[in-house]
Coordinates of C-alpha atoms in Angstrom, one line a residue:
M1051 CA -34.4 35.4 -70.1
T1052 CA -37.0 36.9 -73.1
S1053 CA -37.4 36.1 -76.7
T1054 CA -39.7 35.9 -79.7
P1055 CA -42.2 33.3 -80.5
V1056 CA -39.6 30.5 -81.2
S1057 CA -39.5 29.1 -84.7
P1058 CA -39.6 25.3 -85.2
R1059 CA -36.5 25.3 -87.4
A1060 CA -33.0 24.9 -86.2
P1061 CA -30.7 28.2 -86.3
A1062 CA -27.7 27.8 -88.7
W1063 CA -26.4 30.7 -86.8
I1064 CA -26.6 33.0 -83.6
V1065 CA -25.5 36.3 -83.7
L1066 CA -24.8 38.1 -80.1
G1067 CA -24.5 41.8 -79.2
R1068 CA -24.5 43.6 -76.0
A1069 CA -27.2 45.3 -74.3
G1070 CA -26.0 46.7 -71.0
E1071 CA -25.5 44.1 -68.8
R1072 CA -27.6 41.4 -71.2
V1073 CA -27.1 39.7 -74.2
D1074 CA -29.4 40.3 -77.0
A1075 CA -29.0 37.4 -79.6
A1076 CA -30.5 36.9 -83.1
L1077 CA -31.2 33.2 -84.5
L1078 CA -31.1 33.3 -88.1
D1079 CA -31.3 30.3 -90.5
A1080 CA -28.9 29.4 -93.3
D1081 CA -29.7 32.1 -96.0
G1082 CA -29.7 34.6 -92.9
S1083 CA -33.6 35.2 -92.4
E1084 CA -34.4 36.0 -89.0
L1085 CA -36.0 33.1 -86.8
E1086 CA -36.4 34.7 -83.5
R1087 CA -34.6 36.8 -80.6
R1088 CA -34.0 35.9 -77.3
R1089 CA -32.4 38.5 -74.4
V1090 CA -30.2 36.8 -71.9
E1091 CA -28.9 37.8 -68.8
A1092 CA -24.7 38.1 -68.6
S1093 CA -25.1 35.7 -65.9
A1094 CA -27.1 33.2 -68.0
L1095 CA -25.4 33.5 -71.1
C1096 CA -22.8 30.2 -70.3
S1097 CA -25.7 28.0 -69.6
W1098 CA -27.6 29.1 -72.6
A1099 CA -24.9 28.8 -74.8
A1100 CA -23.8 25.3 -74.0
E1101 CA -27.6 24.3 -74.6
S1102 CA -27.8 26.1 -77.5
E1103 CA -24.4 24.4 -78.7
A1104 CA -25.2 21.2 -77.8
R1105 CA -29.0 21.5 -79.7
W1106 CA -28.1 23.5 -82.6
S1107 CA -24.3 23.4 -83.1
P1108 CA -24.9 26.9 -84.8
R1109 CA -21.7 28.8 -86.3
W1110 CA -22.1 31.8 -83.6
V1111 CA -21.3 35.3 -84.8
W1112 CA -19.7 38.0 -82.5
N1113 CA -17.7 41.5 -83.2
D1114 CA -14.7 39.8 -81.8
A1115 CA -13.8 36.4 -80.2
P1116 CA -11.6 37.3 -77.4
R1117 CA -14.6 39.6 -76.2
W1118 CA -16.8 36.8 -75.9
Y1119 CA -15.4 33.3 -75.7
A1120 CA -12.6 33.7 -73.1
A1121 CA -15.7 34.2 -70.3
L1122 CA -17.3 31.2 -71.8
L1123 CA -14.4 29.2 -71.4
A1124 CA -13.9 30.2 -68.2
G1125 CA -17.6 29.0 -67.3
G1126 CA -16.9 25.7 -69.0
V1127 CA -18.4 26.0 -72.6
R1128 CA -16.6 25.3 -75.7
I1129 CA -17.9 26.9 -78.8
G1130 CA -17.7 24.1 -82.0
R1131 CA -17.8 27.4 -85.2
C1132 CA -17.9 30.7 -84.9
H1133 CA -18.1 33.6 -87.6
D1134 CA -15.9 36.6 -86.1
L1135 CA -16.7 39.7 -87.8
R1136 CA -13.9 42.0 -87.0
L1137 CA -11.3 39.2 -88.9
A1138 CA -13.7 38.6 -91.5
H1139 CA -14.2 42.5 -92.0
A1140 CA -10.6 43.1 -92.5
I1141 CA -10.3 40.4 -95.2
L1142 CA -13.3 41.4 -97.2
R1143 CA -12.5 44.7 -96.8
D1144 CA -8.6 44.2 -99.1
S1145 CA -9.4 41.0 -100.9
A1146 CA -9.0 41.6 -104.4
L1147 CA -12.0 39.0 -105.1
V1148 CA -14.4 41.5 -103.4
P1149 CA -16.2 44.2 -105.7
E1150 CA -15.1 47.8 -105.1
S1151 CA -18.5 48.8 -104.4
T1152 CA -19.6 46.7 -101.5
G1153 CA -20.6 48.0 -98.4
V1154 CA -17.9 46.6 -96.4
R1155 CA -15.1 48.9 -97.6
Q1156 CA -17.6 51.8 -96.5
A1157 CA -18.1 50.4 -92.7
M1158 CA -14.9 52.1 -91.3
A1159 CA -16.1 51.4 -87.5
W1160 CA -15.3 47.8 -88.2
D1161 CA -11.7 48.7 -88.8
A1162 CA -10.6 48.2 -85.1
A1163 CA -7.7 47.0 -83.6
P1164 CA -7.6 43.4 -82.0
H1165 CA -9.0 43.6 -78.6
E1166 CA -6.5 44.0 -75.9
A1167 CA -6.3 41.2 -73.7
A1168 CA -6.4 42.0 -69.8
P1169 CA -4.0 40.4 -67.4
A1170 CA -4.0 36.6 -67.5
T1171 CA -6.8 35.9 -64.5
A1172 CA -10.0 34.0 -65.3
P1173 CA -12.7 36.6 -66.6
T1174 CA -16.0 36.3 -65.5
L1175 CA -19.4 36.4 -67.1
F1176 CA -20.2 40.1 -65.8
D1177 CA -16.7 41.0 -68.1
L1178 CA -19.4 40.7 -71.1
D1179 CA -20.9 44.0 -69.7
E1180 CA -19.4 46.5 -72.5
S1181 CA -18.3 49.1 -69.9
H1182 CA -15.5 46.6 -69.0
Q1183 CA -14.4 46.6 -72.7
P1184 CA -12.3 49.0 -74.6
A1185 CA -14.2 51.4 -77.0
G1186 CA -13.5 50.3 -80.5
L1187 CA -15.8 47.7 -82.5
P1188 CA -19.7 48.0 -82.6
S1189 CA -21.0 46.0 -80.3
D1190 CA -25.1 46.2 -80.6
L1191 CA -27.0 43.4 -81.9
E1192 CA -28.6 45.7 -84.8
E1193 CA -25.0 46.6 -85.5
A1194 CA -23.7 43.2 -85.7
L1195 CA -26.7 42.0 -87.8
A1196 CA -25.9 44.8 -90.2
E1197 CA -21.9 43.7 -90.6
F1198 CA -22.8 40.3 -90.9
A1199 CA -25.4 41.1 -94.1
R1200 CA -23.0 43.5 -95.7
Q1201 CA -20.3 40.5 -95.3
R1202 CA -22.5 38.1 -96.6
E1203 CA -23.1 40.5 -99.6
A1204 CA -19.6 40.9 -100.0
I1205 CA -18.9 36.9 -100.0
A1206 CA -21.5 36.6 -102.6
T1207 CA -20.5 39.1 -105.1
S1208 CA -17.2 38.0 -105.0
L1209 CA -15.1 36.6 -107.7
D1210 CA -14.6 33.5 -105.5
A1211 CA -17.1 33.2 -102.8
G1212 CA -15.7 29.5 -102.0
R1213 CA -12.5 30.4 -101.6
L1214 CA -13.7 33.7 -99.2
R1215 CA -15.9 31.7 -97.7
L1216 CA -13.0 28.9 -96.5
L1217 CA -10.8 31.4 -95.4
I1218 CA -12.8 33.2 -93.1
A1219 CA -14.1 30.1 -91.2
A1220 CA -10.5 28.9 -91.3
E1221 CA -9.6 32.9 -89.6
S1222 CA -12.6 32.6 -87.6
A1223 CA -11.8 28.9 -86.1
G1224 CA -8.2 30.4 -85.3
A1225 CA -9.8 33.2 -83.3
L1226 CA -11.4 30.5 -81.1
I1227 CA -8.1 28.5 -80.9
A1228 CA -6.1 31.6 -80.0
E1229 CA -8.5 32.0 -76.9
E1230 CA -8.4 28.2 -76.1
L1231 CA -4.6 28.0 -76.3
R1232 CA -4.8 31.2 -73.8
A1233 CA -7.4 29.3 -71.9
A1234 CA -5.6 25.9 -71.7
G1235 CA -2.0 27.5 -71.0
V1236 CA 1.1 25.9 -72.4
P1237 CA 2.2 23.8 -69.0
W1238 CA 5.2 25.0 -67.4
D1239 CA 7.9 24.0 -65.0
V1240 CA 8.9 26.7 -63.2
A1241 CA 11.5 24.8 -60.9
E1242 CA 13.2 23.7 -64.0
H1243 CA 13.2 27.3 -65.9
D1244 CA 14.6 28.3 -62.7
R1245 CA 17.4 26.0 -63.1
I1246 CA 18.1 26.6 -66.7
L1247 CA 18.4 30.6 -65.9
V1248 CA 20.6 29.7 -62.7
E1249 CA 22.7 27.5 -65.3
I1250 CA 23.4 29.9 -68.1
L1251 CA 23.2 33.3 -66.0
G1252 CA 24.1 32.4 -62.3
E1253 CA 22.0 32.7 -59.1
R1254 CA 19.2 35.4 -59.4
P1255 CA 20.8 38.7 -57.3
P1256 CA 18.5 39.6 -54.4
G1257 CA 16.9 42.6 -55.1
G1258 CA 17.7 43.1 -59.0
G1259 CA 20.8 43.9 -60.5
Q1260 CA 22.8 41.6 -62.8
P1261 CA 23.1 38.1 -62.2
A1262 CA 27.3 36.5 -62.3
R1263 CA 27.7 35.3 -65.2
L1264 CA 26.0 38.6 -66.9
A1265 CA 27.9 41.3 -64.8
A1266 CA 31.6 39.0 -65.8
A1267 CA 30.9 39.2 -69.4
A1268 CA 29.7 43.0 -69.1
S1269 CA 33.4 43.3 -67.3
R1270 CA 35.2 41.7 -70.4
V1271 CA 33.9 44.0 -72.7
R1272 CA 34.4 47.0 -70.8
E1273 CA 37.9 45.5 -70.6
A1274 CA 38.1 44.7 -74.2
L1275 CA 36.9 48.2 -74.7
G1276 CA 39.2 50.1 -72.6
D1277 CA 36.5 52.0 -71.0
P1278 CA 35.0 50.5 -67.6
S1279 CA 32.0 52.8 -67.3
A1280 CA 31.2 51.8 -71.1
S1281 CA 27.1 51.6 -72.0
L1282 CA 26.3 48.3 -73.3
D1283 CA 22.4 48.5 -73.0
S1284 CA 22.6 51.6 -75.6
Q1285 CA 23.2 51.0 -79.4
P1286 CA 23.9 54.2 -80.3
K1287 CA 26.7 54.5 -77.3
L1288 CA 27.9 51.0 -77.7
L1289 CA 28.6 51.9 -81.3
R1290 CA 31.0 54.7 -80.4
S1291 CA 32.7 52.7 -78.4
L1292 CA 33.2 50.1 -80.7
H1293 CA 34.6 52.6 -83.1
R1294 CA 37.1 54.3 -80.9
V1295 CA 38.5 50.9 -80.6
G1296 CA 38.3 50.1 -84.6
V1297 CA 35.4 48.0 -84.4
L1298 CA 33.5 49.7 -87.3
V1299 CA 30.1 48.2 -87.7
E1300 CA 26.8 49.8 -88.3
S1301 CA 24.7 47.3 -86.1
T1302 CA 25.5 45.1 -82.9
S1303 CA 23.8 42.5 -84.6
R1304 CA 25.7 39.3 -83.7
W1305 CA 26.4 38.5 -87.8
E1306 CA 28.0 41.4 -88.1
L1307 CA 29.7 41.4 -85.2
A1308 CA 31.1 37.9 -86.2
E1309 CA 32.7 39.4 -89.1
Q1310 CA 34.9 41.3 -87.0
K1311 CA 38.6 40.5 -85.6
H1312 CA 38.9 41.9 -82.1
P1313 CA 38.9 41.1 -78.5
V1314 CA 35.6 42.6 -77.8
V1315 CA 33.6 40.6 -80.2
E1316 CA 33.5 37.3 -78.2
P1317 CA 32.4 38.5 -75.4
L1318 CA 30.0 41.0 -76.3
I1319 CA 28.0 38.4 -78.7
E1320 CA 27.8 36.3 -75.1
Y1321 CA 26.8 39.4 -73.1
K1322 CA 24.0 40.1 -75.8
K1323 CA 22.8 36.7 -75.3
L1324 CA 22.7 36.6 -71.6
S1325 CA 21.1 39.8 -71.6
R1326 CA 18.5 38.9 -74.4
L1327 CA 17.6 35.9 -72.3
L1328 CA 17.4 37.6 -69.1
S1329 CA 15.0 40.7 -70.3
A1330 CA 12.9 38.3 -72.5
N1331 CA 12.6 35.2 -70.3
G1332 CA 14.4 35.8 -67.2
W1333 CA 12.9 35.6 -63.7
A1334 CA 10.8 39.0 -64.0
W1335 CA 9.1 37.4 -67.2
L1336 CA 8.5 34.0 -64.8
D1337 CA 6.9 36.3 -62.2
E1338 CA 4.6 37.9 -64.7
W1339 CA 3.6 35.3 -67.5
V1340 CA 3.8 32.2 -65.8
D1341 CA 0.9 31.1 -63.1
D1342 CA -0.3 27.8 -61.4
G1343 CA 2.3 26.0 -63.9
R1344 CA 1.0 27.3 -66.7
F1345 CA 2.3 30.2 -69.1
R1346 CA -0.6 31.8 -71.0
P1347 CA 0.5 34.1 -73.5
V1348 CA -1.9 36.4 -76.0
Y1349 CA -2.2 35.3 -79.5
V1350 CA -3.3 38.0 -81.8
P1351 CA -5.0 35.7 -84.9
G1352 CA -4.2 37.5 -88.3
G1353 CA -1.9 39.9 -86.7
V1354 CA 0.5 40.3 -89.6
V1355 CA -0.7 41.0 -93.2
T1356 CA 0.1 38.0 -94.4
G1357 CA -2.3 36.3 -92.1
R1358 CA 0.3 34.9 -89.7
W1359 CA -0.6 35.2 -85.9
A1360 CA 1.1 37.7 -83.7
S1361 CA 1.6 37.9 -79.8
S1362 CA 0.4 40.9 -77.9
G1363 CA 2.1 39.4 -74.5
G1364 CA 4.2 36.9 -73.1
G1365 CA 6.4 36.2 -76.4
A1366 CA 4.7 33.4 -77.3
L1367 CA 6.3 33.1 -81.0
Q1368 CA 9.9 33.9 -79.6
L1369 CA 9.9 30.5 -77.4
P1370 CA 14.1 30.4 -76.9
R1371 CA 15.1 26.7 -77.4
Q1372 CA 17.0 26.6 -74.1
L1373 CA 13.9 27.4 -72.2
R1374 CA 12.0 24.3 -74.2
E1375 CA 12.7 21.8 -71.5
A1376 CA 10.8 23.7 -69.0
V1377 CA 7.7 22.8 -71.3
R1378 CA 6.7 20.0 -69.1
A1379 CA 3.5 17.8 -69.0
D1380 CA 1.4 17.3 -66.0
P1381 CA 1.9 14.0 -64.0
G1382 CA 0.3 11.2 -66.3
W1383 CA 0.3 13.3 -69.3
M1384 CA 2.5 13.8 -72.1
L1385 CA 3.3 16.2 -75.2
V1386 CA 2.9 15.5 -78.5
V1387 CA 5.0 17.9 -80.5
A1388 CA 4.9 18.0 -84.2
D1389 CA 6.9 20.7 -86.5
V1390 CA 6.4 20.5 -90.4
A1391 CA 9.3 20.2 -93.0
Q1392 CA 9.7 23.1 -95.5
L1393 CA 6.1 24.5 -94.9
E1394 CA 6.5 27.2 -97.5
P1395 CA 8.3 25.5 -100.0
R1396 CA 5.7 22.9 -100.0
V1397 CA 2.9 25.2 -100.3
L1398 CA 4.3 26.9 -103.1
A1399 CA 5.1 23.5 -105.1
A1400 CA 0.8 23.1 -104.6
M1401 CA 0.1 26.6 -105.4
A1402 CA 2.0 26.9 -108.6
S1403 CA 1.2 23.0 -109.7
D1404 CA 4.6 22.2 -109.7
T1405 CA 5.0 18.5 -110.0
A1406 CA 8.6 18.5 -110.0
L1407 CA 9.0 20.1 -106.6
A1408 CA 6.3 18.0 -105.7
E1409 CA 8.1 15.5 -106.3
A1410 CA 11.1 16.7 -104.7
A1411 CA 9.3 16.9 -101.3
R1412 CA 7.7 13.2 -101.5
G1413 CA 8.2 11.6 -98.2
R1414 CA 11.3 13.5 -97.4
D1415 CA 13.2 16.4 -96.7
L1416 CA 12.6 18.7 -99.3
Y1417 CA 15.8 20.2 -99.8
A1418 CA 17.4 16.6 -100.0
G1419 CA 15.1 16.1 -103.1
V1420 CA 16.0 19.1 -104.8
V1421 CA 19.8 17.9 -104.3
D1422 CA 18.6 14.6 -105.8
S1423 CA 17.0 16.4 -108.7
G1424 CA 20.8 17.9 -109.6
A1425 CA 19.4 21.1 -109.4
V1426 CA 22.1 21.9 -106.6
A1427 CA 24.9 20.2 -105.1
T1428 CA 24.2 20.1 -101.5
R1429 CA 21.4 20.3 -98.8
Q1430 CA 22.7 23.8 -98.0
E1431 CA 22.6 24.9 -101.3
A1432 CA 19.2 24.0 -101.9
K1433 CA 18.2 25.8 -98.7
I1434 CA 19.8 29.3 -99.7
A1435 CA 18.4 29.0 -103.2
M1436 CA 14.9 28.3 -102.4
L1437 CA 14.7 30.9 -99.6
G1438 CA 16.2 33.3 -101.8
A1439 CA 13.9 32.7 -104.4
M1440 CA 10.8 33.1 -101.9
Y1441 CA 12.6 36.5 -100.1
G1442 CA 13.7 37.9 -103.1
A1443 CA 17.6 37.7 -102.7
T1444 CA 19.6 38.5 -105.5
T1445 CA 23.3 38.7 -104.3
G1446 CA 25.7 36.4 -103.4
E1447 CA 25.3 32.9 -103.2
S1448 CA 21.0 33.1 -103.5
G1449 CA 21.9 35.5 -106.6
R1450 CA 24.0 32.4 -108.1
L1451 CA 21.7 29.4 -107.2
V1452 CA 18.3 30.7 -107.8
P1453 CA 18.5 30.7 -111.1
R1454 CA 19.2 26.7 -111.0
L1455 CA 15.9 26.5 -109.3
R1456 CA 14.1 28.2 -112.4
R1457 CA 15.3 26.0 -114.9
A1458 CA 14.5 23.0 -112.3
Y1459 CA 11.1 24.4 -111.3
P1460 CA 9.9 26.7 -113.8
R1461 CA 6.2 26.9 -112.4
A1462 CA 7.0 27.8 -108.8
M1463 CA 9.7 30.4 -109.4
G1464 CA 7.3 31.8 -112.5
L1465 CA 4.7 32.1 -109.4
V1466 CA 6.7 33.9 -107.1
D1467 CA 8.8 36.1 -109.8
E1468 CA 5.3 37.0 -111.0
A1469 CA 4.1 38.2 -107.1
A1470 CA 7.1 40.3 -107.5
R1471 CA 6.8 42.0 -110.8
K1472 CA 3.2 43.1 -109.6
G1473 CA 4.7 44.2 -106.4
E1474 CA 7.0 46.2 -108.1
D1475 CA 4.5 48.0 -110.6
G1476 CA 2.2 48.9 -107.5
G1477 CA 0.0 46.0 -107.5
V1478 CA -1.9 43.8 -105.0
V1479 CA -1.4 40.1 -105.2
S1480 CA -3.4 37.5 -103.1
T1481 CA -2.9 34.3 -101.4
W1482 CA -4.4 30.9 -102.0
L1483 CA -7.7 31.8 -100.4
G1484 CA -8.0 35.5 -101.2
R1485 CA -6.4 37.4 -98.3
T1486 CA -4.8 40.4 -100.3
S1487 CA -1.7 42.3 -99.9
P1488 CA -1.9 46.1 -99.0
P1489 CA -1.7 48.5 -101.8
P1490 CA 1.4 50.6 -101.8
S1491 CA 1.5 54.0 -99.9
E1492 CA 1.0 57.1 -101.2
E1493 CA 4.4 58.4 -100.6
W1494 CA 5.8 55.2 -102.5
S1495 CA 3.3 56.0 -105.2
S1496 CA 4.1 59.4 -105.5
A1497 CA 8.4 58.6 -105.5
Q1498 CA 7.7 56.4 -108.4
S1499 CA 5.8 59.0 -110.1
R1500 CA 8.5 61.7 -109.9
A1501 CA 10.9 59.2 -110.9
T1502 CA 9.7 59.1 -114.6
E1503 CA 9.4 62.7 -114.8
A1504 CA 12.5 64.6 -117.0
E1505 CA 13.8 66.7 -114.0
A1506 CA 13.9 64.0 -111.5
S1507 CA 17.2 63.6 -110.1
G1508 CA 19.8 60.6 -110.1
A1509 CA 18.7 59.7 -106.4
E1510 CA 15.3 60.0 -107.0
E1511 CA 15.3 57.4 -109.3
T1512 CA 17.9 55.4 -107.3
R1513 CA 15.0 55.7 -104.4
A1514 CA 12.4 54.7 -106.6
K1515 CA 14.0 51.6 -108.0
R1516 CA 15.1 50.5 -104.4
W1517 CA 11.9 51.2 -103.2
A1518 CA 10.2 49.2 -106.1
R1519 CA 12.5 46.1 -105.7
D1520 CA 11.7 46.2 -101.7
R1521 CA 7.8 46.2 -102.5
G1522 CA 8.7 43.3 -105.2
R1523 CA 10.0 41.1 -102.5
F1524 CA 7.4 41.6 -99.9
T1525 CA 4.6 40.8 -102.7
R1526 CA 6.8 37.9 -103.6
N1527 CA 6.9 36.5 -100.1
F1528 CA 3.4 37.4 -99.4
V1529 CA 1.5 34.9 -101.5
V1530 CA 4.0 31.9 -100.0
Q1531 CA 3.5 32.8 -96.4
G1532 CA 0.2 33.7 -96.5
T1533 CA -1.1 30.8 -98.1
A1534 CA 1.1 28.5 -95.5
A1535 CA -0.4 30.5 -92.9
E1536 CA -4.0 29.5 -94.4
W1537 CA -2.7 25.8 -94.3
A1538 CA -1.7 26.0 -91.0
L1539 CA -5.2 27.5 -89.9
A1540 CA -6.8 24.6 -91.3
W1541 CA -4.5 22.0 -89.9
L1542 CA -5.4 23.8 -86.5
A1543 CA -8.9 23.9 -87.1
D1544 CA -9.3 20.1 -88.4
L1545 CA -6.8 18.8 -85.9
R1546 CA -9.1 20.7 -82.9
G1547 CA -12.2 18.4 -84.1
R1548 CA -10.2 15.3 -83.8
L1549 CA -8.9 16.0 -80.4
E1550 CA -12.6 16.8 -79.4
A1551 CA -13.8 13.8 -80.7
L1552 CA -11.5 12.0 -78.4
P1553 CA -12.8 10.3 -75.2
P1554 CA -12.0 12.4 -71.7
V1555 CA -10.1 10.8 -68.9
G1556 CA -11.4 10.2 -65.4
V1557 CA -11.2 12.9 -62.8
E1558 CA -8.3 11.0 -61.1
H1559 CA -6.0 11.6 -64.5
S1560 CA -7.2 14.8 -64.8
A1561 CA -5.3 18.4 -65.1
P1562 CA -7.3 20.9 -63.4
R1563 CA -4.7 23.6 -64.2
S1564 CA -5.7 23.3 -67.8
G1565 CA -9.3 24.8 -66.9
P1566 CA -12.7 23.2 -66.9
V1567 CA -13.2 22.7 -70.7
F1568 CA -9.6 21.2 -71.2
A1569 CA -8.4 19.1 -67.8
A1570 CA -9.8 15.7 -69.1
R1571 CA -9.0 15.9 -72.6
P1572 CA -6.3 16.0 -75.2
H1573 CA -6.0 19.8 -76.1
L1574 CA -4.0 22.5 -78.1
A1575 CA -1.3 24.3 -75.9
F1576 CA 0.8 26.0 -78.3
F1577 CA 1.3 27.2 -81.9
L1578 CA 3.8 28.5 -83.5
H1579 CA 3.6 28.9 -87.8
D1580 CA 4.3 25.6 -88.2
E1581 CA 4.5 23.5 -85.1
V1582 CA 1.9 22.6 -82.8
I1583 CA 2.1 21.2 -79.3
V1584 CA -0.8 19.0 -77.8
H1585 CA -1.2 18.3 -74.2
T1586 CA -2.5 15.0 -73.7
P1587 CA -3.3 11.9 -71.5
A1588 CA -0.3 9.7 -71.6
S1589 CA -3.0 6.8 -72.7
L1590 CA -4.1 8.9 -75.6
A1591 CA -0.6 10.2 -76.9
D1592 CA -0.3 7.7 -79.9
Q1593 CA -4.0 8.9 -80.8
V1594 CA -3.0 12.3 -80.6
A1595 CA 0.2 11.6 -82.6
D1596 CA -1.8 10.1 -85.6
A1597 CA -4.6 12.7 -85.1
V1598 CA -1.9 15.5 -85.6
T1599 CA -0.4 13.8 -88.9
D1600 CA -4.0 13.0 -90.3
A1601 CA -5.2 16.5 -89.8
A1602 CA -2.1 18.0 -91.7
A1603 CA -3.0 15.4 -94.7
A1604 CA -6.4 16.6 -94.7
A1605 CA -5.5 20.4 -94.4
G1606 CA -3.7 19.5 -97.6
R1607 CA -6.4 18.1 -99.4
L1608 CA -8.7 20.9 -98.3
L1609 CA -6.7 23.3 -99.7
F1610 CA -5.5 22.0 -103.0
G1611 CA -7.6 19.0 -103.6
D1612 CA -5.6 15.7 -105.1
F1613 CA -2.3 17.8 -106.2
P1614 CA 0.2 14.9 -105.1
L1615 CA 2.0 16.6 -101.9
D1616 CA 3.1 15.4 -98.8
F1617 CA 3.2 18.0 -95.6
L1618 CA 6.0 16.0 -94.1
L1619 CA 5.8 16.1 -90.0
D1620 CA 8.3 15.6 -87.1
V1621 CA 6.0 14.1 -84.7
R1622 CA 7.6 13.4 -81.2
I1623 CA 5.9 12.3 -77.7
S1624 CA 7.9 13.5 -74.8
D1625 CA 7.0 14.7 -71.4
T1626 CA 9.1 18.2 -72.5
A1627 CA 9.2 19.8 -75.4
L1628 CA 13.1 19.8 -75.9
K1629 CA 14.1 19.4 -78.8
A1630 CA 16.8 17.0 -80.3

C-alpha cells in the first residue's frame, strides 16, 4: 500500500477508482477538500476497507455499487454508507430542481446503464480488476473525483439541496441493500418447491416436455378448439384458432377471456396459469436460481423511471403466491414478513397535506376509513375510486366514483389532477424529494404541434389528444409512485441500521448459507415495493418485528415531518413467507 502523508483529520468521504489490479482512494473532508491518497492492492482492499470503516465510518464514493460492494461482502466487509455516482448522476441530470447549466448534464459518460451482474457465484477480490468489468462507466479515480465535484455543485446550487441530498443518500443506501439482499439470499426450501410443482403440474417429466396436468389442460383446449394440432404458445396462432370458433378476443389475457362464453375458455385459462408457473418458476428456474438453499435475485435500484426497483434476473419482483411456502427460514431462524397497507394513498395524503385523507388512514385500513367518511358505500368502491384517481381512470366505476373523492379529499385529488394537467401540457413533474419525470418524446411533441395546425386531420387531432391523456396518466401516477418509492427506501435504510444494532448469535445458532456478513445476525432477505422479509435468529424475532414497525414510523417522519399519518403494517413472524 502506498499513500501521501497522513492527515490528522478523519475523512468524511473516501472516493475509489481503479488502477489496473490496484485501487486508488482519495480521502476527503466534509467540504470535499482532499486530505490524502492511498493506493491499495486489490487483494488488500477488504482488510483496508474494513479498517477504514471501523475507524472513520466514512461515506464511500464509487462509480457503481455492484462493481465494488459484491466483492467486499464476499470478503466479509459490510459498508455503512455510500454515494453511488451512477445513481446520483441519473437523479441530478433529470431533476427540475437542478440548474440547466449544471455540469452534470454535460457529463454523458455517466449515463451508462446499470452494471450487469454475473451469475450467482461469489465474486473474488480480483473481480475488482477492470478487465473483468463491462465497458461503460468511467472507473479511474480522477474521473470519479471530477463527477463527484460536479454532483456536489449541482446539489449546492439546486432549488432544494436538502431534499436532493436526502434522495441521493436514500438511493445510495438502496444500492447497498440490493447487493446485501443478493449476498444473503432468500432462504429457499428446494424440496418444498418441488412438492408444490408436482402438486400443481404433475411429476417432472424426464428429459423435459410437459408435466401431466399441463399436457391434460392442453388436450382439453385443443379438443374445445376442434384442432388437435393447435399452437397454444404462439399468441397470433392461438388468436386465429380462437377466432375460428367464434371467440373474438383481441388478446389472450385472462380478463378478456373470462368475458367470453365458450367451452375453450376454462381450460385455456387453466393452461395459461400452469404454463406460466412452469416457465417462470418451474424446475428449470429452480435449477438456475436456487443454490445451496438460497434464491439470489438481481435487483436494480432505480430501474424504473419513478425510482421503483426493477429486477434483471430471477424474477424477484414476481414471486408467485403459490410458491411463498417454499420461502422457509433456516433451522433456529424465523422470517419477519411485513406489508404496508395502501402505501401509495397514504403517501398521497402526506404529499398533499390532506388531513381528511390522513384521518381516514389513521390506525386502520384506509379504504375502510374512506367508507366511514361517507365518500363511498363499500370498501371495494373506495379501492376502485382511489386507484382510479391515482392512475387516471375516467370510465366505468372509476369514472363514476372519483368525483366523490374529489369532494371528500380535495387537496389529495387536486395534487394528482394538477400533475396530470402538467403532463398533458408537455411539462414534467417531480416526486417529494426531487426525482423528475422524463420530458415528452420528440414524437409526442411533434404530434401535439401538428394537431394545432389548421390543416391537421381529424385522425391527427384524435391521436394528439389520446397521447396527451396517456402522458397525463403517467405524470399523475409518477408523483405518487415515485414518492412511495422514496418512503420505501427510507424504511429500508432505517431498518437496515436497526438490524445491524441487534446482537449477533453464536456460531452454533448461525445461518452460514447467508454469507460471512449476515450468518450470525438478522438481515433483510427480500424486498418488493411495499413488503420486506427479514431472516432472523428466532430469539430476536420479536425485536426485529418492533424494528420493522419503528423504521416505518421513522421513515414517515424523515420525509413528512410531523404530519399526522400512520403507515400501517401487517407484520407476521413465521417459518415461511406464506400469506394467509
